[in-house]
Amino acid sequence: MLANPSTSTTLHYSPNSTHNPPFSHTNHRCKLSLSPNCPRFTNFANSKCSSLSLLLSRRKRERLVTVVKAFEDTSAVNDGPQSLPQPISVKIPVGDRHIMVQTGHLGRQASGSVTVTDGETIIYTSVSLDDVPSEPSDFYPLSVNYQERFSAAGRTSGGFFKREGRLKDHEVLICRLIDRPLRPTMLKGFYHETQILSWVLSYDGLHSPDSLAITAAGIALALSEVPNTEVIAGVRVGLVDNKFIVNPTTKEMEESKLDLLLAGTDSAIFMIEGYCNFLPEEKLLEAVQIGQDAVRTICNEVNALVKKCGKPKMLDAIKLPPPELYKHMEEIAGDELVKVLQIRNKVPRRKALQSLEEKVLRILTEKGYVSKDQSFGIPETVADLLEVEEEDEEVVVDGEVDEGDVHIKPNGRRSSPSLFSEVDVKLVFKEVTSKFLRRRIVEGGKRSDGRTPEGIRPIDSSCGLLPRAHGSALFTRGETQSLAVVTLGDKQMAQRVDNLVDEEEFKRFYLQYSFPPSCVGEVGRIGAPSRREIGHGMLAERALEPILPSENDFPYTVRVESTITESNGSSSMASVCGGCLALQDAGVPVKCMIAGIAMGMVLDTGEFGGDGTPLILSDITGSEDASGDMDFKVAGNEDGVTAFQMDIKVGGITLPVMRTALLQARDGRKHILAEMLKCSPSPSKRLSKYAPLIHVMKVNPEKVNIIIGSGGKKVKSIIEETGVEAIDTQDDGIVKITAKDLSSIEKSISIISQLTMVPTVGDIYKNCEIKSVAPYGVFVEIAPGHEGLCHISELSSNWLPKAEDAFKVGDRVDVKLIEVNGKGQLRLSRKALLPEATSEKSSAEQQARDLTEGNTEQSKDKSRATKFVNPTKVDSVEDASLSKKKAYKRLTSSARDGPKNSSTTVSSMASKDENSLVKGEA
């Protein structure tokens, strides 16, 4: 499947390379994989391992002898030749084409591996798990790594090291897309560390690998021994010409109004994430339904494949806390837990819960239910017998960390048939707390902070906090707070994206999200952005992108920084609200205002006295996110949605539940937008005096190289001479000049205009230098690189015998262009600008006016006769003003910037309609 179609894909077997696995795959699981012929184990049983006897206890030595004997016995049984297993392939219809799924070809030693092919795009995904379980904790030990090999598109890395390095941001986002739908399907109590590795081996530029990677990971996990409940598949849905397309190509996505990634099972939706341009909720639900139908088809085919070649699930490895511990927990902490959950503020409630947890642990220890002996009941493994010092590596867990939620740090399990472990007590305490919180919401109809299910926390916002920043806003919603700062710049500030295809991509708008540990009152790591920060930042960025003006209308690069200064849920949506206000404060002419809200859910309400209907919660807090069943973030305005992201923590939700959540989210956004209009101080909506000036002008595309010069020397000299910050040229003739003041822009415009000018008959050029003198006339430089001949007959109104009698090199004169011949040579006239010539022209015009009062036909003839003696053409360099077509002409500052600056006219040789200066009111 992966080879060239012209070559055979059969794997040849060599009898000289037999492989004898030490254990059968289903009966034994051991981390030790050393050969029994290794000198370290030669005659191990007879020698009693004298070299290790000083380090190992007698019981450990006996177990190690048993392990080695098992190796020898298994090797004796499997001495015969083996045949290689044959790959299994299946075609699955997706949209208007098929994808090819193949297993048993690559990565046969992994617990599960698969290659998925769409067109010529190939994804290889493997699932492996640790033989020894890790310490229990309240999150599943799953890590996901997705990487795009440059060789997949026939490229190498553009960096110094010609190999792939740390994951890029878009790869991290795909890792999260893979992780989020898989994690809810994992059974509780399975603590074997699981790793999913996914590589793009081939990319054709048409079929996107991200949705394919979700499907590949779901299939590989279903084929493996990991005990998950459902098969997961993913698809992309686009909207082109009002028609939904499943897994559209990259060319189709260029015209699509929707980018929806959906993952789920044959019966429920587990994850959606997408971006659109103010799409109505009903249209979005229609797209979700089409995506769910496609996912159902894939899952049905995969289920048949799993029955054929899937491995038995490790259900016997699941270790859950003892059921009687739940009863003890409710008896000891039940009444006090009800009171603690009524505390409205997050930090006091968190401290009270921690204190109550310590109290429960102390009581159970005093009653003898929790063992104090840390070495009691430790299960021994081969890893304990052979300790190998390895290089420290950073372990990245992809699980979504709830904002402010305290996770249980793993401690060694000290299990005993008659005693509880400390970790089990903490796990049960957290589950009982979630149960009591859900019951309080369903039965009492009130949440921890006293709100109803549809209630929104108090909102406060202000702009202009940072005087030197181009734009700033502080948005506060309850105990969640975002400080958004906007910076404007030219193209040099744009974010360069190194993608899989050989194309340079620059982002002129990007949002960077930061979640420091201080925002939840904790101490933690500070450094590179985490996967969660990258994901939340991209969600807020894509939510705000549809309201930005086009580059032609606003040629700035825009950077938004959202620093979460306080968090209790929904900080990514606070970044959307704060970022929108900060953009307005920076003078960016946004199309409308955008708000975001996070929705939650309690699914099984019948368990807590409800009618069984799912309960939707608006504007959830951190505890409701941790204890609830859904986190559904929706951003947009009153008319439609711009971005959305949904994660499910239970067995998926149906389309009617999603419809209820979307409609309730729309009502919540309307309330938030109304509160944002009350912002005080309000956004200035004008460019700051500290923001750079950008002038946009249009020149002849053939003259662009003249501006750049050899090796960029000319453009560098213009920058040094005029003091501008940057000059950016494009192949279509667009030139952008960035500077801090208007005078430097005027100087650079004058130089560029002269360099790129196209001489026109009738133009007047003043104060031009004579470069050379000949007997028949002088050569005058009207602009850099443009010289013309002023014949001796055109130098003066009086007769001159020789040109050198009246002029010399270096003199400056005013001339008029009177002719451009077929070779492009310029003919100039000084005589046409002399006072005598002007008076003659005036008299000719007077005669023409007199004749006009007589015969009409004669006046037409006279008009033709006086055609070449029209008044002098106004110099465009002196008198042309900047156009108002694309620009903001009022050079005024905001009230915070001080008194209004005086207006200055800027001249340009280019067309008036093609020049603009971006500065002033948005």
Short mmCIF file of C-alpha atoms in Angstrom, two decimals, residues 18-24 28 32-38 41 66-82:
data_model
loop_
_atom_site.label_atom_id
_atom_site.label_comp_id
_atom_site.label_asym_id
_atom_site.label_seq_id
_atom_site.Cartn_x
_atom_site.Cartn_y
_atom_site.Cartn_z
CA THR A 18 14.00 -15.95 12.94
CA HIS A 19 12.52 -14.13 15.87
CA ASN A 20 11.56 -15.95 19.03
CA PRO A 21 9.41 -13.80 21.29
CA PRO A 22 10.05 -14.57 24.93
CA PHE A 23 6.32 -14.63 25.82
CA SER A 24 3.11 -15.23 23.97
CA HIS A 28 2.57 -12.89 29.63
CA LEU A 32 12.28 -7.23 30.46
CA SER A 33 13.39 -8.07 26.91
CA LEU A 34 17.01 -9.22 27.33
CA SER A 35 18.08 -12.41 25.58
CA PRO A 36 18.81 -15.44 27.78
CA ASN A 37 22.10 -15.82 25.89
CA CYS A 38 23.28 -12.52 27.29
CA PHE A 41 22.24 -14.28 32.56
CA THR A 66 11.67 -17.42 37.65
CA VAL A 67 11.58 -14.72 34.96
CA VAL A 68 14.76 -15.98 33.25
CA LYS A 69 13.53 -19.59 33.34
CA ALA A 70 10.34 -18.45 31.66
CA PHE A 71 12.46 -16.90 28.91
CA GLU A 72 14.33 -20.17 28.39
CA ASP A 73 11.16 -22.32 28.37
CA THR A 74 9.41 -20.05 25.88
CA SER A 75 12.45 -19.98 23.62
CA ALA A 76 12.53 -23.79 23.55
CA VAL A 77 8.87 -23.93 22.49
CA ASN A 78 9.22 -21.35 19.69
CA ASP A 79 12.37 -22.63 18.00
CA GLY A 80 10.56 -23.48 14.74
CA PRO A 81 10.38 -21.16 11.73
CA GLN A 82 7.69 -18.47 11.68
#
